Coordinates of C-alpha atoms in Angstrom, one line a residue:
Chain C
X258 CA -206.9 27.9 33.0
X259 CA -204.9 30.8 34.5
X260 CA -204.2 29.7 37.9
X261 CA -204.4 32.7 40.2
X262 CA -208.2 31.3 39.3
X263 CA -208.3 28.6 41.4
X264 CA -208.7 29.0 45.7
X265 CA -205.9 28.5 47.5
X266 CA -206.0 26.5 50.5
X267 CA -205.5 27.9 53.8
X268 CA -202.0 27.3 55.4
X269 CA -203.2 24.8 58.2
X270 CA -205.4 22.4 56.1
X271 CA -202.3 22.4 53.3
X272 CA -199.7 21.3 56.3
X273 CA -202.1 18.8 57.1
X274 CA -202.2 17.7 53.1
X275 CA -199.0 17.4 52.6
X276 CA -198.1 15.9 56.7
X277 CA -200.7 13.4 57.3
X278 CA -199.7 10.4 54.9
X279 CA -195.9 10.1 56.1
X280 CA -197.0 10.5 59.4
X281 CA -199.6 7.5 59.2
X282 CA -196.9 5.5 57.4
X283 CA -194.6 6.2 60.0
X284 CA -197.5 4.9 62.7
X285 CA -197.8 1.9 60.7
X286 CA -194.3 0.6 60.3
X287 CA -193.7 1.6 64.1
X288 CA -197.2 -0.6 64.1
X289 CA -195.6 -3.2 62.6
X290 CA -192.7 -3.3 64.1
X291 CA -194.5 -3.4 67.5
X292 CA -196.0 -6.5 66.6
X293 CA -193.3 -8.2 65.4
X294 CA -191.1 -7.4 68.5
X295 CA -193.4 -9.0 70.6
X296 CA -194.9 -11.7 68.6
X297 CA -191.6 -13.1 67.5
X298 CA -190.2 -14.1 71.1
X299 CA -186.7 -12.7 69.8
X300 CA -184.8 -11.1 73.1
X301 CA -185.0 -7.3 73.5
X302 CA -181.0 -7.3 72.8
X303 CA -181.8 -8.2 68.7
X304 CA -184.8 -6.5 68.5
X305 CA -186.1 -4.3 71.3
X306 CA -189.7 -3.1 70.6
X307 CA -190.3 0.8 69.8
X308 CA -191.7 1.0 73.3
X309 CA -188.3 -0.8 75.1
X310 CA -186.8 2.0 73.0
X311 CA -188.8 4.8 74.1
X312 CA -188.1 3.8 77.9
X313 CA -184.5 3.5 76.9
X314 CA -184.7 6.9 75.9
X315 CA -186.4 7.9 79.1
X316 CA -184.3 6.2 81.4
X317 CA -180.8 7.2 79.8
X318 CA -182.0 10.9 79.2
X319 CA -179.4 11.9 81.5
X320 CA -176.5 10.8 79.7
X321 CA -178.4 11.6 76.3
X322 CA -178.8 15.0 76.8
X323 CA -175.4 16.5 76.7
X324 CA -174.4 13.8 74.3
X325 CA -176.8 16.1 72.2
X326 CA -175.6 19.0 73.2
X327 CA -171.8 18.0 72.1
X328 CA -173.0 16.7 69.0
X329 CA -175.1 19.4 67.7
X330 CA -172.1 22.0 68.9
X331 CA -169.4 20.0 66.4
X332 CA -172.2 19.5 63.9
X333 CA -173.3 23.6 64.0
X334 CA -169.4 24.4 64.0
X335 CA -168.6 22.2 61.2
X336 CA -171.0 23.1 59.0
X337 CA -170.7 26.8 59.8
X338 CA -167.0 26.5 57.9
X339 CA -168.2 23.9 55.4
X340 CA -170.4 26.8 54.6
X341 CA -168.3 29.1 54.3
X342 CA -165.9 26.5 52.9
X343 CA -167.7 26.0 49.9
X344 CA -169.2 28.8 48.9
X345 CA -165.3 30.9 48.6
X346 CA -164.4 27.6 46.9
X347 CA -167.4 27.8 44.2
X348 CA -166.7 31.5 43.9
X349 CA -163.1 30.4 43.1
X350 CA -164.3 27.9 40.6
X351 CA -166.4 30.5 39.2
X352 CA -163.4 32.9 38.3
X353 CA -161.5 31.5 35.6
X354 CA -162.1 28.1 33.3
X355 CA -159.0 27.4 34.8
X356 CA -159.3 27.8 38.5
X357 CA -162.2 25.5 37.6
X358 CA -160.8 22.7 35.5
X359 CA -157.9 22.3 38.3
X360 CA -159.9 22.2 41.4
X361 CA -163.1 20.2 40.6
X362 CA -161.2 16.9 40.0
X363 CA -159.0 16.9 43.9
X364 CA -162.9 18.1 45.1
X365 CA -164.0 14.5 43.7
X366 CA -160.7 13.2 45.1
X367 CA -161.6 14.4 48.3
X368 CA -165.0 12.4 48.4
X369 CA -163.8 9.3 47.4
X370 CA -161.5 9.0 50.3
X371 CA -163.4 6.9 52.8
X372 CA -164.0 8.8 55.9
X373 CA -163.7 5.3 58.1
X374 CA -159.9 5.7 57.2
X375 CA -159.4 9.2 57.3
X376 CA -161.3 9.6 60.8
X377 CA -158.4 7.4 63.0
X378 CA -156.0 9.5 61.5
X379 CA -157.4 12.3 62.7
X380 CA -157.6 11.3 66.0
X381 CA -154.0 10.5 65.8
X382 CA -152.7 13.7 64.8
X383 CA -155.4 16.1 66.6
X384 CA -156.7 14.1 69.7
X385 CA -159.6 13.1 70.9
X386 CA -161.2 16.7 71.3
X387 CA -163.5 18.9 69.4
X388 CA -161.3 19.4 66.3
X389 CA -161.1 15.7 64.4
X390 CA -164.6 16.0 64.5
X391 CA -165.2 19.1 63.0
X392 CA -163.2 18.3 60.6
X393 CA -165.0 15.4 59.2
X394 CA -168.3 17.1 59.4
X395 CA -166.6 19.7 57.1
X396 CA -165.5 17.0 55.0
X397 CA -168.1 15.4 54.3
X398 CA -170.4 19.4 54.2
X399 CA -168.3 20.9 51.7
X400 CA -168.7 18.9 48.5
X401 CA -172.2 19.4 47.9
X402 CA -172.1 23.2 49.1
X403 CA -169.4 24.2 47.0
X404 CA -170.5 22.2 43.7
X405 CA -173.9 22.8 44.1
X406 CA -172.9 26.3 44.6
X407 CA -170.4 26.2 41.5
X408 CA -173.0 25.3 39.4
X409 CA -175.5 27.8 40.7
X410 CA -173.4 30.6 39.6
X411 CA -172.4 29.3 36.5
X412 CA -176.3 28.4 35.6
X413 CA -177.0 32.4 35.3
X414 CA -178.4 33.6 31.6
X415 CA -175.8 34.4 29.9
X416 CA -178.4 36.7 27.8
X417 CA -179.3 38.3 30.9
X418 CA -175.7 39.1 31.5
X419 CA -175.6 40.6 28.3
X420 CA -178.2 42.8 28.5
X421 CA -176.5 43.8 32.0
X422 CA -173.0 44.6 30.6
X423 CA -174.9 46.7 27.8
X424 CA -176.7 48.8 30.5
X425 CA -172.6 49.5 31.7
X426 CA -173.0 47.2 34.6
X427 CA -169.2 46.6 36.2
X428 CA -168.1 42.8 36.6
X429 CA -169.0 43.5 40.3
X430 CA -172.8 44.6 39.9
X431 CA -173.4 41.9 37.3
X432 CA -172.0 39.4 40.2
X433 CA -174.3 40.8 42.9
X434 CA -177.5 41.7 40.9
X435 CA -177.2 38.6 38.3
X436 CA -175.4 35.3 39.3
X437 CA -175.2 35.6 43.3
X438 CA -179.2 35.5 43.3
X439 CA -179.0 33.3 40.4
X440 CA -177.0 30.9 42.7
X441 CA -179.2 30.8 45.6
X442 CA -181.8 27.9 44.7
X443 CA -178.2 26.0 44.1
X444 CA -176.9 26.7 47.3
X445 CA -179.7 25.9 49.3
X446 CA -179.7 22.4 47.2
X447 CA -176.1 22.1 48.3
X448 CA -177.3 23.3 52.0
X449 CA -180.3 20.5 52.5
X450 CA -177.6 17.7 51.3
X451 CA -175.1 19.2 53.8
X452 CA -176.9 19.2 57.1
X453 CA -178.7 15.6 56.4
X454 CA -174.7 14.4 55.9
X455 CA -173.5 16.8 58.9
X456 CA -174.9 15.2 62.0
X457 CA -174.1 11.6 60.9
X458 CA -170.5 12.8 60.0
X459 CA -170.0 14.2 64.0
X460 CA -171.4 11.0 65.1
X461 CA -169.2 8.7 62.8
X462 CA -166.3 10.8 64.2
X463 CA -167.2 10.1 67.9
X464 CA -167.7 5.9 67.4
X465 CA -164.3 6.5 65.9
X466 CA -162.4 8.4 68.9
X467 CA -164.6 10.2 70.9
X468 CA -164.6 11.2 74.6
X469 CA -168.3 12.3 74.6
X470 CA -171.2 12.7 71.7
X471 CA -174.3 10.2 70.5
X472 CA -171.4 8.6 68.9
X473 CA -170.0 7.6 71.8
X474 CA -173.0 6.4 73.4
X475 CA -173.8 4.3 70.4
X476 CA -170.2 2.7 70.9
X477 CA -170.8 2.1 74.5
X478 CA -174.4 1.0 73.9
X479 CA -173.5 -1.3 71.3
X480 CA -170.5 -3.0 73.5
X481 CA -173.2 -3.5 76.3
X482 CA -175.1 -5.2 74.0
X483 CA -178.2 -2.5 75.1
X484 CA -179.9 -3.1 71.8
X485 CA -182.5 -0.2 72.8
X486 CA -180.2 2.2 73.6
X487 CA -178.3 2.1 70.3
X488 CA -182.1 2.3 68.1
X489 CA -182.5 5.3 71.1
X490 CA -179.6 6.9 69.8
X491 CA -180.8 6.2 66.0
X492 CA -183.8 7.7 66.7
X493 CA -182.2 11.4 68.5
X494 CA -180.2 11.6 65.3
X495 CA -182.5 11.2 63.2
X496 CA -184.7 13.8 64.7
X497 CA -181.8 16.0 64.8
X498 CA -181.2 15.5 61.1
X499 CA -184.7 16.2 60.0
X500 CA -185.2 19.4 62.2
X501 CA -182.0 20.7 60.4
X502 CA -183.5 20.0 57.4
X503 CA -186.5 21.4 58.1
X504 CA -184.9 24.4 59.2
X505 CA -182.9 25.2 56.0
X506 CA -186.3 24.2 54.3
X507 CA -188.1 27.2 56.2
X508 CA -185.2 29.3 55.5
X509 CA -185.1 29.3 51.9
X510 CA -188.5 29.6 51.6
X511 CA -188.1 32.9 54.0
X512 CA -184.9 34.0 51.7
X513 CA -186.2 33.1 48.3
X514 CA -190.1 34.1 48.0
X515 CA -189.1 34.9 44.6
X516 CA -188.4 31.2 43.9
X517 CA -191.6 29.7 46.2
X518 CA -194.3 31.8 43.9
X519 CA -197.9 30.2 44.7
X520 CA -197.6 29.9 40.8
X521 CA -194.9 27.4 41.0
X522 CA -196.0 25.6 43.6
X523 CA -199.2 24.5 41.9
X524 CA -197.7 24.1 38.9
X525 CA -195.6 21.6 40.4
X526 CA -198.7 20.0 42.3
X527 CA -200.0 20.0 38.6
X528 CA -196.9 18.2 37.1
X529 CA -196.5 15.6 40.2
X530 CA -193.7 17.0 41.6
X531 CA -195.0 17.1 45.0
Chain Z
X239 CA -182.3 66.8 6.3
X240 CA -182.7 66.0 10.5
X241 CA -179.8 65.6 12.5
X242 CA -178.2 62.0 12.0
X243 CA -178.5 60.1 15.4
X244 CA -177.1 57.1 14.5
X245 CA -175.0 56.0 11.3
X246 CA -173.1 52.8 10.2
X247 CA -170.6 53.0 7.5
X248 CA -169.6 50.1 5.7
X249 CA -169.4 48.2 8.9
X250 CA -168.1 44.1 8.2
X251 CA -168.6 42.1 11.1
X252 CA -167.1 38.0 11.2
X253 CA -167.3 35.5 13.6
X254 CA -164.6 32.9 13.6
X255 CA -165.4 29.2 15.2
X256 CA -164.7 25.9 15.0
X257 CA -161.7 26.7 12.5
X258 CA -164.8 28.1 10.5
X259 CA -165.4 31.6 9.5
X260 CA -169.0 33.0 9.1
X261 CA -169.3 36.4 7.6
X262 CA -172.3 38.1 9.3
X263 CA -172.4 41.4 8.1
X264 CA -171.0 42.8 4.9
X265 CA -170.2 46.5 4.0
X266 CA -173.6 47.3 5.8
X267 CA -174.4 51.6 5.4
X268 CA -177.6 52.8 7.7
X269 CA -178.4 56.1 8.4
X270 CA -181.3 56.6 11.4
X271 CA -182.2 60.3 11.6
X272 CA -182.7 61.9 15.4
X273 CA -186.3 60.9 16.3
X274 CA -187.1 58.1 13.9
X275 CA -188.7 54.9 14.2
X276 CA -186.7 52.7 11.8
X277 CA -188.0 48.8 11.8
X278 CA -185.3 46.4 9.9
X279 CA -186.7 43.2 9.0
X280 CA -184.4 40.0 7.3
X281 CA -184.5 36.3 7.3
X282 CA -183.6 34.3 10.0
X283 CA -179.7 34.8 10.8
X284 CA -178.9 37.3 8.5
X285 CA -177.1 39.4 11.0
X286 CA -179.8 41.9 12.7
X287 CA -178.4 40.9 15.9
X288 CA -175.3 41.4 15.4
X289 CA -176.2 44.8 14.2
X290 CA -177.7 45.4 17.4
X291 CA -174.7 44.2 19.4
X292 CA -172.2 46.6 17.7
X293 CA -174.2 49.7 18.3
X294 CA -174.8 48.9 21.6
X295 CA -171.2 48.2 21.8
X296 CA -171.0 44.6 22.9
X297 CA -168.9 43.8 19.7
X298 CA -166.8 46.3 17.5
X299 CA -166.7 46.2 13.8
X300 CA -164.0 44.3 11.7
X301 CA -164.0 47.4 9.3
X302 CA -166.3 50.4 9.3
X303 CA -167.4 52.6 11.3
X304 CA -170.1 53.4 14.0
X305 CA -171.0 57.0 14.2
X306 CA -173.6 58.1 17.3
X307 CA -175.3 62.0 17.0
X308 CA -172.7 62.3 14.8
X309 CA -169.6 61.3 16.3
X310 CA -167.5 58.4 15.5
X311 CA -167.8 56.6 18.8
X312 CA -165.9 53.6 20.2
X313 CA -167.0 53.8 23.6
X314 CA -170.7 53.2 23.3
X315 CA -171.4 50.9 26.2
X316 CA -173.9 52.3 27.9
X317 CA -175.4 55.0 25.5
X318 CA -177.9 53.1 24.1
X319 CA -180.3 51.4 25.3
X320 CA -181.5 48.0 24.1
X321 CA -184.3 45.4 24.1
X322 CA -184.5 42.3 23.7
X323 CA -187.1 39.6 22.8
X324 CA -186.9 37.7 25.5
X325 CA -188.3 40.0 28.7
X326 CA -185.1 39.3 30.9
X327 CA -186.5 40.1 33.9
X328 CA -184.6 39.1 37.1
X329 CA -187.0 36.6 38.8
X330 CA -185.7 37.5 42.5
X331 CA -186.7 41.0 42.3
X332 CA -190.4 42.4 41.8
X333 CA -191.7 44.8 38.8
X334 CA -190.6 47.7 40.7
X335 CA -187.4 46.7 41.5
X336 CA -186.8 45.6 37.9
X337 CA -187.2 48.5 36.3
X338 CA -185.0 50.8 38.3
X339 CA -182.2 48.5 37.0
X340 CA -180.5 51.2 34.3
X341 CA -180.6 53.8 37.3
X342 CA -179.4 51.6 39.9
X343 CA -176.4 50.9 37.6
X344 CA -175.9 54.3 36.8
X345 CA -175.6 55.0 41.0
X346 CA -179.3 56.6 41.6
X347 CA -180.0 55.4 45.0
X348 CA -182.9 53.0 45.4
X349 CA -185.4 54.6 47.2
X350 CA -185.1 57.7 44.3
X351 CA -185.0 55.2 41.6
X352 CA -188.0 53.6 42.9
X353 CA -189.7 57.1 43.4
X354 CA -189.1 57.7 40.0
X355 CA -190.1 54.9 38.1
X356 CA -193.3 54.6 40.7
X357 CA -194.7 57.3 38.6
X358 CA -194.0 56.0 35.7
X359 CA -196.0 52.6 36.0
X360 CA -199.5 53.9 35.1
X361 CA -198.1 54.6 31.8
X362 CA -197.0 51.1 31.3
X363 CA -200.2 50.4 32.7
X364 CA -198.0 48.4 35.7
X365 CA -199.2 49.9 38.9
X366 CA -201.4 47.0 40.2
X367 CA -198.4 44.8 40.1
X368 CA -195.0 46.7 41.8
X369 CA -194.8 44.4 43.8
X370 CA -195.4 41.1 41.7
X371 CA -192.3 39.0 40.6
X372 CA -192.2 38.6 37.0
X373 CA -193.3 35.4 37.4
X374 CA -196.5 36.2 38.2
X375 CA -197.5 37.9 35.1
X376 CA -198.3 37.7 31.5
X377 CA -196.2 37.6 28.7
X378 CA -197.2 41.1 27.7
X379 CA -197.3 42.5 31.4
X380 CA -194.0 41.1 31.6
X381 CA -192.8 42.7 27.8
X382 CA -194.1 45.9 29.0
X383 CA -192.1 46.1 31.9
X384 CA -189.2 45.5 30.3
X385 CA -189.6 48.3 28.1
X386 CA -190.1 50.9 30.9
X387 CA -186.8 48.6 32.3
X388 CA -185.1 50.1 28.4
X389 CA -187.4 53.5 28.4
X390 CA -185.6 54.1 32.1
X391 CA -182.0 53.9 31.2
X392 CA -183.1 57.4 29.6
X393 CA -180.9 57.3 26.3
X394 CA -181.4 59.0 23.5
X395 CA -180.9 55.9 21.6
X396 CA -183.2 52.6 21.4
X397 CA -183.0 49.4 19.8
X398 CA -185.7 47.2 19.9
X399 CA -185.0 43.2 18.9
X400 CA -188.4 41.4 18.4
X401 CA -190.2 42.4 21.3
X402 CA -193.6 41.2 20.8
X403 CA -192.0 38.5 18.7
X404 CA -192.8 35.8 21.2
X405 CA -196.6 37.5 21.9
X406 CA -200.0 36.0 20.8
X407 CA -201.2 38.1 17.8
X408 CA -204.0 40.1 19.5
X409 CA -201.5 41.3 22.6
X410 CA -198.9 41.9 20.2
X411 CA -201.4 45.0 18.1
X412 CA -202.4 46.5 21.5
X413 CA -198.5 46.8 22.5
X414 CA -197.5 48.1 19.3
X415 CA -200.2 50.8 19.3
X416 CA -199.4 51.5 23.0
X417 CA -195.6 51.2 22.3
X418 CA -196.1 54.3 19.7
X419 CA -197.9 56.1 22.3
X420 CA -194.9 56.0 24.5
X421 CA -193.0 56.4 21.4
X422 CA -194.7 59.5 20.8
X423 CA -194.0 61.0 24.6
X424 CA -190.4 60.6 25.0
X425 CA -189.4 60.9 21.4
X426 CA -186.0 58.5 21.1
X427 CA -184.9 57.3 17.9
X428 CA -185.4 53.6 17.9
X429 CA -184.8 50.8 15.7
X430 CA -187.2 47.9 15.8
X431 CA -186.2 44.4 14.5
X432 CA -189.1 42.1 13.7
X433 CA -189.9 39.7 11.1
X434 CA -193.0 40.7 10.5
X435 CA -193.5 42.9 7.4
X436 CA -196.7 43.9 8.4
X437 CA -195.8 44.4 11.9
X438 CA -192.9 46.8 10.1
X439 CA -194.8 49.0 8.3
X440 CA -197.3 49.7 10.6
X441 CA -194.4 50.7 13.1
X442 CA -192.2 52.3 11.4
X443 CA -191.2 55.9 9.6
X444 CA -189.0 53.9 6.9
X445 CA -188.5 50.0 6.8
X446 CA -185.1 48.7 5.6
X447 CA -184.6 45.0 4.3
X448 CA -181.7 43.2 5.1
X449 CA -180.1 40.5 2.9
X450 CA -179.7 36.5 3.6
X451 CA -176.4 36.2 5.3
X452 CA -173.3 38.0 4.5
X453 CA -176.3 40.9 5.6
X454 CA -176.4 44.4 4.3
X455 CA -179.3 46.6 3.5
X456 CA -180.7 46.0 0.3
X457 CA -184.2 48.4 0.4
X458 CA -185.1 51.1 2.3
X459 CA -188.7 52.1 1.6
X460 CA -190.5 55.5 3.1
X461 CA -193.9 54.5 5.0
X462 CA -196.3 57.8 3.8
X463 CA -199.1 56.9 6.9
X464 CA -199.9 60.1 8.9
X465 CA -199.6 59.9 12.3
X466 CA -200.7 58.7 14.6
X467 CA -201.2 55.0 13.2
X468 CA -204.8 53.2 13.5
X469 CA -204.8 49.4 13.5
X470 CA -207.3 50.5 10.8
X471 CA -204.6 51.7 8.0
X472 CA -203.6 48.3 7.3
X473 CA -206.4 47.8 5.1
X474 CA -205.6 50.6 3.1
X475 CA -204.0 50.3 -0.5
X476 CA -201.1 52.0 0.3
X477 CA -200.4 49.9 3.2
X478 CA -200.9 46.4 0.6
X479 CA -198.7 47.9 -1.8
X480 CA -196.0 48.3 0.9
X481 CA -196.3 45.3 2.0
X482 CA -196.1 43.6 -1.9
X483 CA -193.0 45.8 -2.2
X484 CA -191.3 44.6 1.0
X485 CA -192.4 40.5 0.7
X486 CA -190.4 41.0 -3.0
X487 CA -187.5 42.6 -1.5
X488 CA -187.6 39.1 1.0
X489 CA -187.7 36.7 -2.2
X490 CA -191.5 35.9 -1.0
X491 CA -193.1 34.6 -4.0
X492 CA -196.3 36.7 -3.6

């Protein structure tokens, strides 16, 4: 059946299809959890109920705000440069066989260093500031950027690039017209990995050596033994993280209609994808 | 005799890989007058695209050489235009957009490019979709805008590889009759691979016959139909006859 056939939903009642069932899971395990806070007798410092860590949330908003605010600034810097970072470094890759065969195995180096060690050192050698904490974040942002990136650029049709080069196109116009867009689905893989990773990286890097941040008050929290305040401070991250996503999510959908055809899309619904 | 527009003499192509050495063509002559519509059919592999390749100046020859309106011509990048079978069409841009390609290359801004290829799109029966991505169309919409993509880089000189080789059979006969109509307006000299014999003579002013590969050109045959061609003709005697001719010249046991 061709598929511009079938009626398309209208946008509200499709966010609503695709919204609704996590959101009722999500009100069932907090559901459940509810329950067995309270039915279980076991002190609020083990397991504090959601709603001990909604008022914990309430009553420490103060000191949570510009934890926030810190965080998200280290987070935004960080994976600004990881960015930036990894894309030069998969444009690099993507000149010679060389280039390529030399860098990708210190980039896999580079992830299998623990960031637990690497973090203290750090602090040692660039203080408890802003910096130490970028630099994680860019740690940790890079990788999937710049592979993801790589591989984007090296996935373009090579017959397509033939047929380029045989119109005259210069090394320069196949780049921009063929395997920079080519790239882009890539990228934004590379992108939606990134910022899930970014704002727990900032936060690992405060609970480290921090002198403000949601990693700190997660340290502090923790050494209080304020149980609720630590799941508070799960919680805000978590929110942060999933915003982030779901603001590359409406980005590439913005920059690459191309890519998010209503054909696509249904025949992914068709295959099970979504 | 017309003007030649392009010749090959005793061009010999090899690929080396693997340590191996395939020889794809051999000693290969062809001579396309200005204006004609040559079709070259061949088994599988037996070198049609590399043909293609070194007159469009992707490849050179081991020996021979390539001659273009009647020049001997090493530089040829660029002064033919080719086809392939597969459409090519860049997903990320729309119809529009993909057929100004060859002018955008060639450094015709966009907005003039677009200008000029908006009025081209009834004939390619394309103006309902400008704006579509290729994704959003048929195999045929999308083979037809890759030919105005080819008819735009405005060369003298096409070569067509297959095109409506990947088409069901009733889309394929209503693009070759509308691909002579265009034919017939802008008057290039094409060549037209395909392997369909009957899809050859139909199409063509002369079919030539390669050989299995090393490939040269083993038959050349005149096709007498007047035109312009009616999906009718290929029940004429003439047209059978061709086609018993050109299946022996294959090895097809007929």
């Amino acid at each position: 059946m061709d598929s511009r056939d079938k009626v398309i939903q209208p946008r509200s009642t499709r966010f609503w299809h695709e919204a609704l069932p996590p959101l009722l899971l999500v009100c069932f395990v907090v559901l459940v959890w509810q329950t067995v806070a309270v039915r279980s007798g076991l002190s609020a410092f083990i397991l504090p109920s959601p709603i001990q860590v909604a008022q914990a949330t309430y009553e420490t908003w103060d000191i949570l705000l510009p934890a926030i605010g810190t965080t998200m600034v280290e987070t935004s810097i960080g994976l600004g440069i990881a960015i930036v970072f990894g894309v030069v470094i998969a444009g690099v890759m993507d000149i010679s066989n060389l280039l390529r065969r030399s860098l990708y195995p210190i980039l896999v180096a580079s992830q299998t260093v623990q960031i637990l060690a690497i973090a203290p050192l750090l602090i040692i050698w660039f203080g408890f500031g802003l910096l130490p904490k970028v630099l994680v974040v860019i740690l940790i942002c890079f990788f999937p950027l710049a592979v993801n990136t790589a591989d984007g650029l090296a996935s373009a049709d090579p017959d397509l690039v033939a047929l380029l080069r045989s119109m005259g196109a210069s090394r320069n116009q196949i780049w921009r017209m063929v395997r920079l867009p080519a790239a882009m689905p890539s990228f934004f893989s590379g992108l939606r990995i990134a910022v899930t990773y970014s704002v727990v990286g900032a936060t690992i890097a405060e609970w480290v050596g921090g002198s403000a941040g949601l990693g700190l008050y997660m340290l502090r929290s923790k050494n209080a033994l304020a149980t609720d305040q630590v799941f508070a401070a799960i919680v805000v991250t978590s929110v942060i993280s999933i915003g982030l996503y779901t603001l590359v999510y409406a980005l590439e959908r913005a920059v690459l209609p191309w890519y998010y055809t209503t054909q696509r899309e249904e025949h992914w619904e068709g295959a099970g994808i979504y | 005799m017309r003007k030649l527009s392009v010749e090959l003499q005793g061009v010999s192509k090899t690929f080396h890989a693997d340590g191996q050495s395939v020889r794809s063509l051999d000693d290969l002559t062809l001579r396309i007058e200005d204006g004609e519509f040559l079709t070259l059919i061949g088994p599988s592999g037996c070198g049609k695209s590399t043909l293609f390749n070194l007159v469009v100046g992707l490849l050179e020859p081991d020996e021979g050489d390539i001659y273009l309106e009647g020049e001997i011509c090493r530089e040829r990048i660029g002064r033919v235009s080719y086809m392939p079978q597969r459409d090519l069409l860049l997903p990320w841009r729309n119809i529009l957009d993909n057929v100004i390609i060859p002018l955008e290359l060639t450094g015709v801004p966009r907005e003039e490019a677009r200008g000029r290829a908006q009025s081209m799109l009834p004939l390619f029966g394309l103006e309902d979709f400008a704006n579509s991505y290729p994704s959003a169309l048929s195999g045929g919409m999308r083979q037809r805008a890759a030919l105005q993509r080819t008819m735009l880089a405005e060369k003298k000189i096409l070569l067509l590889d297959e095109p409506f080789g990947a088409l069901d059979a009733l889309t394929r006969r209503e693009l070759q009759g509308w691909l002579l109509e265009v034919w017939r307006r802008f008057g290039q000299t094409v060549i037209f691979i395909t392997h369909d014999v009957e899809e050859a003579i139909y199409l063509g002013d002369r079919v030539a016959v390669m050989s299995p590969r090393p490939g040269r050109i083993v038959k050349i045959v005149d096709v007498p139909l007047p035109r312009p061609r009616r999906q009718a003709m290929i029940t004429e005697p003439i047209f059978s006859s061709l086609l018993a001719e050109l299946l022996e010249a294959l090895g097809v046991t007929i």
